[in-house]
PDB file of C-alpha atoms in Angstrom:
ATOM      1  CA  GLY A   1     -14.211   2.619  10.149  1.00 67.00           C
ATOM      2  CA  GLU A   2     -13.218   0.360   7.472  1.00 79.00           C
ATOM      3  CA  ASN A   3     -11.020  -2.556   8.518  1.00 89.00           C
ATOM      4  CA  VAL A   4      -9.435  -5.191   6.406  1.00 94.00           C
ATOM      5  CA  GLU A   5      -8.133  -8.502   8.072  1.00 96.00           C
ATOM      6  CA  GLN A   6      -5.639 -10.708   6.397  1.00 96.00           C
ATOM      7  CA  HIS A   7      -4.814 -14.332   7.047  1.00 97.00           C
ATOM      8  CA  PRO A   8      -2.525 -16.099   7.411  1.00 97.00           C
ATOM      9  CA  SER A   9       0.355 -13.738   8.523  1.00 96.00           C
ATOM     10  CA  THR A  10       2.980 -16.260   7.435  1.00 97.00           C
ATOM     11  CA  LEU A  11       2.567 -19.217   4.688  1.00 98.00           C
ATOM     12  CA  SER A  12       5.106 -21.727   3.631  1.00 98.00           C
ATOM     13  CA  VAL A  13       4.225 -23.913   0.641  1.00 97.00           C
ATOM     14  CA  GLN A  14       6.235 -26.506  -1.336  1.00 97.00           C
ATOM     15  CA  GLU A  15       7.296 -25.345  -4.736  1.00 97.00           C
ATOM     16  CA  GLY A  16       4.683 -26.346  -7.158  1.00 97.00           C
ATOM     17  CA  ASP A  17       1.911 -26.487  -4.718  1.00 97.00           C
ATOM     18  CA  SER A  18      -0.798 -23.757  -4.561  1.00 98.00           C
ATOM     19  CA  ALA A  19      -1.148 -20.947  -1.978  1.00 98.00           C
ATOM     20  CA  VAL A  20      -4.129 -19.130  -0.755  1.00 98.00           C
ATOM     21  CA  ILE A  21      -4.406 -16.005   1.174  1.00 98.00           C
ATOM     22  CA  LYS A  22      -7.681 -14.655   2.534  1.00 98.00           C
ATOM     23  CA  CYS A  23      -8.964 -11.232   3.419  1.00 98.00           C
ATOM     24  CA  THR A  24     -12.216  -9.941   4.833  1.00 97.00           C
ATOM     25  CA  TYR A  25     -13.402  -6.306   4.880  1.00 96.00           C
ATOM     26  CA  SER A  26     -15.929  -4.502   6.947  1.00 93.00           C
ATOM     27  CA  ASP A  27     -17.341  -1.764   4.806  1.00 90.00           C
ATOM     28  CA  SER A  28     -20.073  -3.148   2.491  1.00 90.00           C
ATOM     29  CA  ALA A  29     -19.644  -0.158   0.242  1.00 88.00           C
ATOM     30  CA  SER A  30     -16.232  -1.145  -0.764  1.00 90.00           C
ATOM     31  CA  ASN A  31     -15.939  -2.039  -4.390  1.00 90.00           C
ATOM     32  CA  TYR A  32     -12.260  -2.223  -5.445  1.00 91.00           C
ATOM     33  CA  PHE A  33      -9.863  -5.004  -4.080  1.00 94.00           C
ATOM     34  CA  PRO A  34      -6.371  -4.804  -5.243  1.00 94.00           C
ATOM     35  CA  TRP A  35      -3.517  -7.216  -4.234  1.00 97.00           C
ATOM     36  CA  TYR A  36       0.163  -5.988  -3.931  1.00 97.00           C
ATOM     37  CA  LYS A  37       3.332  -8.058  -3.925  1.00 98.00           C
ATOM     38  CA  GLN A  38       6.395  -6.747  -2.098  1.00 97.00           C
ATOM     39  CA  GLU A  39       9.592  -8.463  -2.486  1.00 97.00           C
ATOM     40  CA  LEU A  40      12.387  -8.134   0.038  1.00 94.00           C
ATOM     41  CA  GLY A  41      13.656  -4.624   0.159  1.00 92.00           C
ATOM     42  CA  LYS A  42      11.290  -3.457  -2.727  1.00 95.00           C
ATOM     43  CA  ARG A  43       8.342  -1.310  -3.086  1.00 96.00           C
ATOM     44  CA  PRO A  44       4.833  -2.963  -3.173  1.00 97.00           C
ATOM     45  CA  GLN A  45       3.583  -3.497  -6.672  1.00 96.00           C
ATOM     46  CA  LEU A  46       0.157  -4.374  -7.937  1.00 96.00           C
ATOM     47  CA  ILE A  47      -0.299  -7.915  -9.244  1.00 97.00           C
ATOM     48  CA  ILE A  48      -4.114  -8.254  -9.641  1.00 96.00           C
ATOM     49  CA  ASP A  49      -7.164  -6.437  -8.700  1.00 94.00           C
ATOM     50  CA  ILE A  50     -10.962  -7.128  -8.722  1.00 93.00           C
ATOM     51  CA  ARG A  51     -13.857  -4.914  -8.803  1.00 89.00           C
ATOM     52  CA  SER A  52     -17.218  -5.812  -7.117  1.00 83.00           C
ATOM     53  CA  ASN A  53     -19.094  -6.408 -10.294  1.00 82.00           C
ATOM     54  CA  VAL A  54     -17.246  -9.660 -10.860  1.00 83.00           C
ATOM     55  CA  GLY A  55     -16.659 -12.680  -8.757  1.00 90.00           C
ATOM     56  CA  GLU A  56     -13.365 -13.953 -10.036  1.00 94.00           C
ATOM     57  CA  LYS A  57     -10.406 -12.903 -12.067  1.00 93.00           C
ATOM     58  CA  LYS A  58      -7.401 -14.762 -13.534  1.00 96.00           C
ATOM     59  CA  ASP A  59      -4.052 -13.790 -14.748  1.00 94.00           C
ATOM     60  CA  GLN A  60      -1.844 -16.757 -15.604  1.00 95.00           C
ATOM     61  CA  ARG A  61      -0.868 -18.360 -12.177  1.00 97.00           C
ATOM     62  CA  ILE A  62      -2.760 -15.943 -10.003  1.00 98.00           C
ATOM     63  CA  ALA A  63      -6.502 -15.597  -9.407  1.00 97.00           C
ATOM     64  CA  VAL A  64      -8.637 -13.597  -7.084  1.00 97.00           C
ATOM     65  CA  THR A  65     -12.150 -14.435  -5.969  1.00 96.00           C
ATOM     66  CA  LEU A  66     -14.716 -12.098  -4.424  1.00 96.00           C
ATOM     67  CA  ASN A  67     -17.651 -13.012  -2.247  1.00 94.00           C
ATOM     68  CA  LYS A  68     -19.632  -9.776  -1.658  1.00 92.00           C
ATOM     69  CA  THR A  69     -22.214 -11.310   0.632  1.00 93.00           C
ATOM     70  CA  ALA A  70     -19.593 -12.628   2.955  1.00 94.00           C
ATOM     71  CA  LYS A  71     -17.351  -9.680   2.523  1.00 95.00           C
ATOM     72  CA  HIS A  72     -14.280 -11.734   1.777  1.00 95.00           C
ATOM     73  CA  PHE A  73     -11.816 -12.077  -1.145  1.00 97.00           C
ATOM     74  CA  SER A  74      -8.887 -14.420  -1.747  1.00 98.00           C
ATOM     75  CA  LEU A  75      -5.740 -14.537  -3.683  1.00 98.00           C
ATOM     76  CA  HIS A  76      -4.957 -17.969  -5.213  1.00 98.00           C
ATOM     77  CA  ILE A  77      -1.367 -18.689  -6.623  1.00 98.00           C
ATOM     78  CA  THR A  78      -1.000 -22.008  -8.473  1.00 97.00           C
ATOM     79  CA  GLU A  79       2.169 -23.898  -9.385  1.00 97.00           C
ATOM     80  CA  THR A  80       4.114 -21.765  -7.039  1.00 97.00           C
ATOM     81  CA  GLN A  81       7.770 -20.856  -7.925  1.00 97.00           C
ATOM     82  CA  PRO A  82      10.701 -19.414  -5.876  1.00 96.00           C
ATOM     83  CA  GLU A  83      10.072 -15.925  -7.229  1.00 96.00           C
ATOM     84  CA  ASP A  84       6.693 -15.955  -5.721  1.00 97.00           C
ATOM     85  CA  SER A  85       8.291 -15.668  -2.241  1.00 98.00           C
ATOM     86  CA  ALA A  86       7.327 -12.207  -0.998  1.00 97.00           C
ATOM     87  CA  VAL A  87       4.931 -10.321   1.239  1.00 97.00           C
ATOM     88  CA  TYR A  88       1.466  -9.942  -0.148  1.00 98.00           C
ATOM     89  CA  PHE A  89      -1.064  -7.320   0.840  1.00 97.00           C
ATOM     90  CA  CYS A  90      -4.851  -7.084   0.110  1.00 97.00           C
ATOM     91  CA  ALA A  91      -6.564  -3.887   0.222  1.00 94.00           C
ATOM     92  CA  ALA A  92     -10.101  -2.491  -0.089  1.00 92.00           C
ATOM     93  CA  SER A  93     -11.444   0.855  -1.136  1.00 88.00           C
ATOM     94  CA  LYS A  94     -14.399   2.711  -2.561  1.00 83.00           C
ATOM     95  CA  GLU A  95     -14.152   3.994  -5.979  1.00 73.00           C
ATOM     96  CA  VAL A  96     -15.536   7.372  -5.626  1.00 63.00           C
ATOM     97  CA  SER A  97     -14.460  10.669  -6.895  1.00 53.00           C
ATOM     98  CA  SER A  98     -14.882  12.657  -3.719  1.00 53.00           C
ATOM     99  CA  ALA A  99     -12.482  10.824  -1.363  1.00 56.00           C
ATOM    100  CA  SER A 100     -10.467   7.691  -1.359  1.00 63.00           C
ATOM    101  CA  LYS A 101      -9.073   5.873   1.584  1.00 75.00           C
ATOM    102  CA  ILE A 102      -7.348   2.669   0.662  1.00 84.00           C
ATOM    103  CA  ILE A 103      -7.132   0.160   3.621  1.00 89.00           C
ATOM    104  CA  PHE A 104      -4.516  -2.527   3.519  1.00 93.00           C
ATOM    105  CA  GLY A 105      -4.494  -5.805   5.249  1.00 94.00           C
ATOM    106  CA  SER A 106      -1.559  -6.596   7.594  1.00 94.00           C
ATOM    107  CA  GLY A 107       0.226  -8.708   5.003  1.00 96.00           C
ATOM    108  CA  THR A 108       1.123 -12.354   4.368  1.00 97.00           C
ATOM    109  CA  ARG A 109       4.823 -13.450   4.210  1.00 97.00           C
ATOM    110  CA  LEU A 110       4.705 -16.302   1.662  1.00 98.00           C
ATOM    111  CA  SER A 111       7.794 -18.593   1.512  1.00 97.00           C
ATOM    112  CA  ILE A 112       8.214 -21.188  -1.243  1.00 97.00           C
ATOM    113  CA  ARG A 113      10.181 -24.229  -0.156  1.00 95.00           C
ATOM    114  CA  PRO A 114      12.355 -25.871  -3.011  1.00 91.00           C
TER     115      PRO A 114
ATOM    116  CA  GLU B   1      10.414   6.999 -17.118  1.00 82.00           C
ATOM    117  CA  ALA B   2       7.214   7.131 -14.952  1.00 79.00           C
ATOM    118  CA  GLN B   3       8.164   7.129 -11.385  1.00 94.00           C
ATOM    119  CA  VAL B   4       7.520   8.204  -7.737  1.00 97.00           C
ATOM    120  CA  THR B   5      10.612   9.409  -6.153  1.00 97.00           C
ATOM    121  CA  GLN B   6      11.242   9.708  -2.441  1.00 97.00           C
ATOM    122  CA  ASN B   7      14.118  11.433  -0.557  1.00 97.00           C
ATOM    123  CA  PRO B   8      15.933  10.693   1.604  1.00 97.00           C
ATOM    124  CA  ARG B   9      15.920   6.828   1.209  1.00 96.00           C
ATOM    125  CA  TYR B  10      17.594   6.457   4.595  1.00 97.00           C
ATOM    126  CA  LEU B  11      17.807   8.846   7.618  1.00 95.00           C
ATOM    127  CA  ILE B  12      18.666   8.535  11.190  1.00 95.00           C
ATOM    128  CA  THR B  13      17.739  11.698  13.321  1.00 94.00           C
ATOM    129  CA  VAL B  14      17.181  12.506  16.928  1.00 95.00           C
ATOM    130  CA  THR B  15      13.987  13.210  18.833  1.00 96.00           C
ATOM    131  CA  GLY B  16      12.590  16.647  18.177  1.00 95.00           C
ATOM    132  CA  LYS B  17      14.588  17.562  15.110  1.00 95.00           C
ATOM    133  CA  LYS B  18      12.136  18.647  12.365  1.00 96.00           C
ATOM    134  CA  LEU B  19      12.480  16.652   9.163  1.00 96.00           C
ATOM    135  CA  THR B  20      10.818  16.469   5.756  1.00 97.00           C
ATOM    136  CA  VAL B  21      10.584  13.454   3.440  1.00 98.00           C
ATOM    137  CA  THR B  22      10.022  14.610  -0.044  1.00 98.00           C
ATOM    138  CA  CYS B  23       7.952  12.852  -2.702  1.00 98.00           C
ATOM    139  CA  SER B  24       7.586  13.592  -6.341  1.00 98.00           C
ATOM    140  CA  GLN B  25       5.734  12.028  -9.087  1.00 97.00           C
ATOM    141  CA  ASN B  26       6.034  12.610 -12.870  1.00 95.00           C
ATOM    142  CA  MET B  27       2.916  11.075 -14.004  1.00 95.00           C
ATOM    143  CA  ASN B  28       0.486  13.875 -13.589  1.00 94.00           C
ATOM    144  CA  HIS B  29      -1.492  11.880 -10.998  1.00 94.00           C
ATOM    145  CA  GLU B  30      -4.314  13.560  -9.082  1.00 92.00           C
ATOM    146  CA  TYR B  31      -3.951  11.506  -6.008  1.00 92.00           C
ATOM    147  CA  MET B  32      -0.996  11.064  -3.696  1.00 94.00           C
ATOM    148  CA  SER B  33      -0.740   9.263  -0.261  1.00 95.00           C
ATOM    149  CA  TRP B  34       1.673   8.488   2.425  1.00 97.00           C
ATOM    150  CA  TYR B  35       1.898   5.095   4.154  1.00 97.00           C
ATOM    151  CA  ARG B  36       4.051   3.828   7.072  1.00 97.00           C
ATOM    152  CA  GLN B  37       4.997   0.234   7.180  1.00 97.00           C
ATOM    153  CA  ASP B  38       5.653  -1.640  10.433  1.00 94.00           C
ATOM    154  CA  PRO B  39       6.099  -5.279  11.092  1.00 89.00           C
ATOM    155  CA  GLY B  40       2.836  -7.171  11.649  1.00 86.00           C
ATOM    156  CA  LEU B  41       0.868  -4.000  10.933  1.00 89.00           C
ATOM    157  CA  GLY B  42       0.886  -3.806   7.097  1.00 90.00           C
ATOM    158  CA  LEU B  43       0.595  -0.592   5.311  1.00 94.00           C
ATOM    159  CA  ARG B  44      -1.195   2.202   7.421  1.00 94.00           C
ATOM    160  CA  GLN B  45      -2.262   5.360   5.662  1.00 93.00           C
ATOM    161  CA  ILE B  46      -0.938   8.663   7.260  1.00 96.00           C
ATOM    162  CA  TYR B  47      -2.443  11.444   4.873  1.00 95.00           C
ATOM    163  CA  TYR B  48      -3.641  11.430   1.287  1.00 93.00           C
ATOM    164  CA  SER B  49      -4.411  14.217  -1.254  1.00 93.00           C
ATOM    165  CA  MET B  50      -7.061  13.998  -3.973  1.00 90.00           C
ATOM    166  CA  ASN B  51      -5.639  17.208  -5.685  1.00 90.00           C
ATOM    167  CA  VAL B  52      -3.768  20.324  -5.201  1.00 93.00           C
ATOM    168  CA  GLU B  53      -4.490  22.043  -1.827  1.00 92.00           C
ATOM    169  CA  VAL B  54      -6.617  19.146  -1.013  1.00 91.00           C
ATOM    170  CA  THR B  55      -5.443  16.769   1.805  1.00 94.00           C
ATOM    171  CA  ASP B  56      -7.104  14.479   4.393  1.00 92.00           C
ATOM    172  CA  LYS B  57      -6.192  12.418   7.311  1.00 93.00           C
ATOM    173  CA  GLY B  58      -5.527   8.729   6.882  1.00 91.00           C
ATOM    174  CA  ASP B  59      -5.633   6.277   9.786  1.00 89.00           C
ATOM    175  CA  VAL B  60      -2.505   7.355  11.679  1.00 94.00           C
ATOM    176  CA  PRO B  61      -1.993  11.176  10.958  1.00 97.00           C
ATOM    177  CA  GLU B  62      -0.854  12.136  14.554  1.00 97.00           C
ATOM    178  CA  GLY B  63       2.626  13.791  14.437  1.00 97.00           C
ATOM    179  CA  TYR B  64       2.664  14.321  10.797  1.00 98.00           C
ATOM    180  CA  LYS B  65       1.774  17.220   8.464  1.00 98.00           C
ATOM    181  CA  VAL B  66       1.595  17.361   4.620  1.00 98.00           C
ATOM    182  CA  SER B  67       1.174  19.872   1.957  1.00 96.00           C
ATOM    183  CA  ARG B  68       0.140  19.947  -1.675  1.00 97.00           C
ATOM    184  CA  LYS B  69       1.056  23.081  -3.251  1.00 97.00           C
ATOM    185  CA  GLU B  70       1.827  21.528  -6.623  1.00 96.00           C
ATOM    186  CA  LYS B  71       0.445  18.473  -8.284  1.00 96.00           C
ATOM    187  CA  ARG B  72       3.717  16.564  -8.513  1.00 97.00           C
ATOM    188  CA  ASN B  73       4.996  17.071  -4.910  1.00 98.00           C
ATOM    189  CA  PHE B  74       3.577  15.722  -1.610  1.00 98.00           C
ATOM    190  CA  PRO B  75       6.068  16.343   1.279  1.00 98.00           C
ATOM    191  CA  LEU B  76       5.678  14.497   4.555  1.00 98.00           C
ATOM    192  CA  ILE B  77       6.724  16.754   7.545  1.00 98.00           C
ATOM    193  CA  LEU B  78       7.517  15.488  10.950  1.00 97.00           C
ATOM    194  CA  GLU B  79       7.586  18.661  13.060  1.00 94.00           C
ATOM    195  CA  SER B  80       9.000  16.976  16.215  1.00 96.00           C
ATOM    196  CA  PRO B  81       9.993  13.401  15.467  1.00 97.00           C
ATOM    197  CA  SER B  82       9.640  10.801  18.225  1.00 97.00           C
ATOM    198  CA  PRO B  83      11.029   7.127  18.448  1.00 97.00           C
ATOM    199  CA  ASN B  84       7.542   5.737  17.642  1.00 96.00           C
ATOM    200  CA  GLN B  85       7.819   7.251  14.312  1.00 97.00           C
ATOM    201  CA  THR B  86      10.753   4.934  13.333  1.00 97.00           C
ATOM    202  CA  SER B  87       9.382   3.236  10.363  1.00 97.00           C
ATOM    203  CA  LEU B  88       9.633   2.528   6.658  1.00 97.00           C
ATOM    204  CA  TYR B  89       7.645   5.295   4.804  1.00 98.00           C
ATOM    205  CA  PHE B  90       6.091   4.824   1.286  1.00 98.00           C
ATOM    206  CA  CYS B  91       4.643   7.687  -0.751  1.00 97.00           C
ATOM    207  CA  ALA B  92       2.182   6.523  -3.579  1.00 96.00           C
ATOM    208  CA  SER B  93       0.206   8.076  -6.441  1.00 95.00           C
ATOM    209  CA  SER B  94      -2.624   7.110  -8.655  1.00 91.00           C
ATOM    210  CA  PRO B  95      -4.443   8.852 -11.371  1.00 88.00           C
ATOM    211  CA  GLN B  96      -7.507   9.554  -9.558  1.00 78.00           C
ATOM    212  CA  GLY B  97      -7.445   7.914  -6.073  1.00 72.00           C
ATOM    213  CA  TYR B  98      -8.651   4.482  -7.214  1.00 73.00           C
ATOM    214  CA  GLY B  99      -7.086   1.807  -9.318  1.00 80.00           C
ATOM    215  CA  GLU B 100      -3.451   1.060  -9.150  1.00 88.00           C
ATOM    216  CA  LEU B 101      -1.191   2.666  -6.712  1.00 92.00           C
ATOM    217  CA  PHE B 102       2.362   3.376  -7.700  1.00 95.00           C
ATOM    218  CA  PHE B 103       4.754   3.352  -4.856  1.00 97.00           C
ATOM    219  CA  GLY B 104       7.958   5.110  -4.321  1.00 97.00           C
ATOM    220  CA  GLU B 105      11.116   3.155  -3.184  1.00 96.00           C
ATOM    221  CA  GLY B 106      10.632   3.853   0.365  1.00 97.00           C
ATOM    222  CA  SER B 107      12.308   5.953   3.028  1.00 98.00           C
ATOM    223  CA  ARG B 108      13.564   4.257   6.085  1.00 97.00           C
ATOM    224  CA  LEU B 109      13.439   6.577   9.180  1.00 97.00           C
ATOM    225  CA  THR B 110      15.034   5.995  12.462  1.00 97.00           C
ATOM    226  CA  VAL B 111      14.474   8.437  15.223  1.00 96.00           C
ATOM    227  CA  LEU B 112      16.775   7.931  18.274  1.00 95.00           C
TER     228      LEU B 112
END
């Protein structure tokens, strides 16, 4: 079945530096790739997503890139700030009307060092 | 306010005692889903529902049941809980099964 692998599991970066989290997926039919941020004790919330018809999407300090050939996508956070500390989950799914299984990666715990 | 509401938020129970975790959304979403979150394993899908009376298994459905009798409600039922079902559970909904998922606040379940 569909599998999503996420690396690294933990990441510590100096405040102001960049952070990169990578995910690979197994099902080539996947065409929707969201990223969720989960702050400590809170629910996951969508921060950015990308569909397979584009290769990159940016929203202020965060960006996502997608390589369909290699079946991997990455989250990039620039100029990291303390409030970026959280667990980040990637996910993959197929946007079809008949059924929808959204598969999540195992998560990356990002810590921002002051 | 648009939201997904889960109850209870915290529960400690004993092996074999049936329990239900309720989930309700007020956004008229077609799609609802249950996940469990365990350290190092991320969010694993238990069951999902594309619409009323339509449910399907996710990746870890064993030991769980669900029902979707009304569009807004999607309860998770543990008929005979076991300690390996100790976890943090999230209910989520989305308009059509793709796009943004809206999560509830989570229900932390401990089975002794």
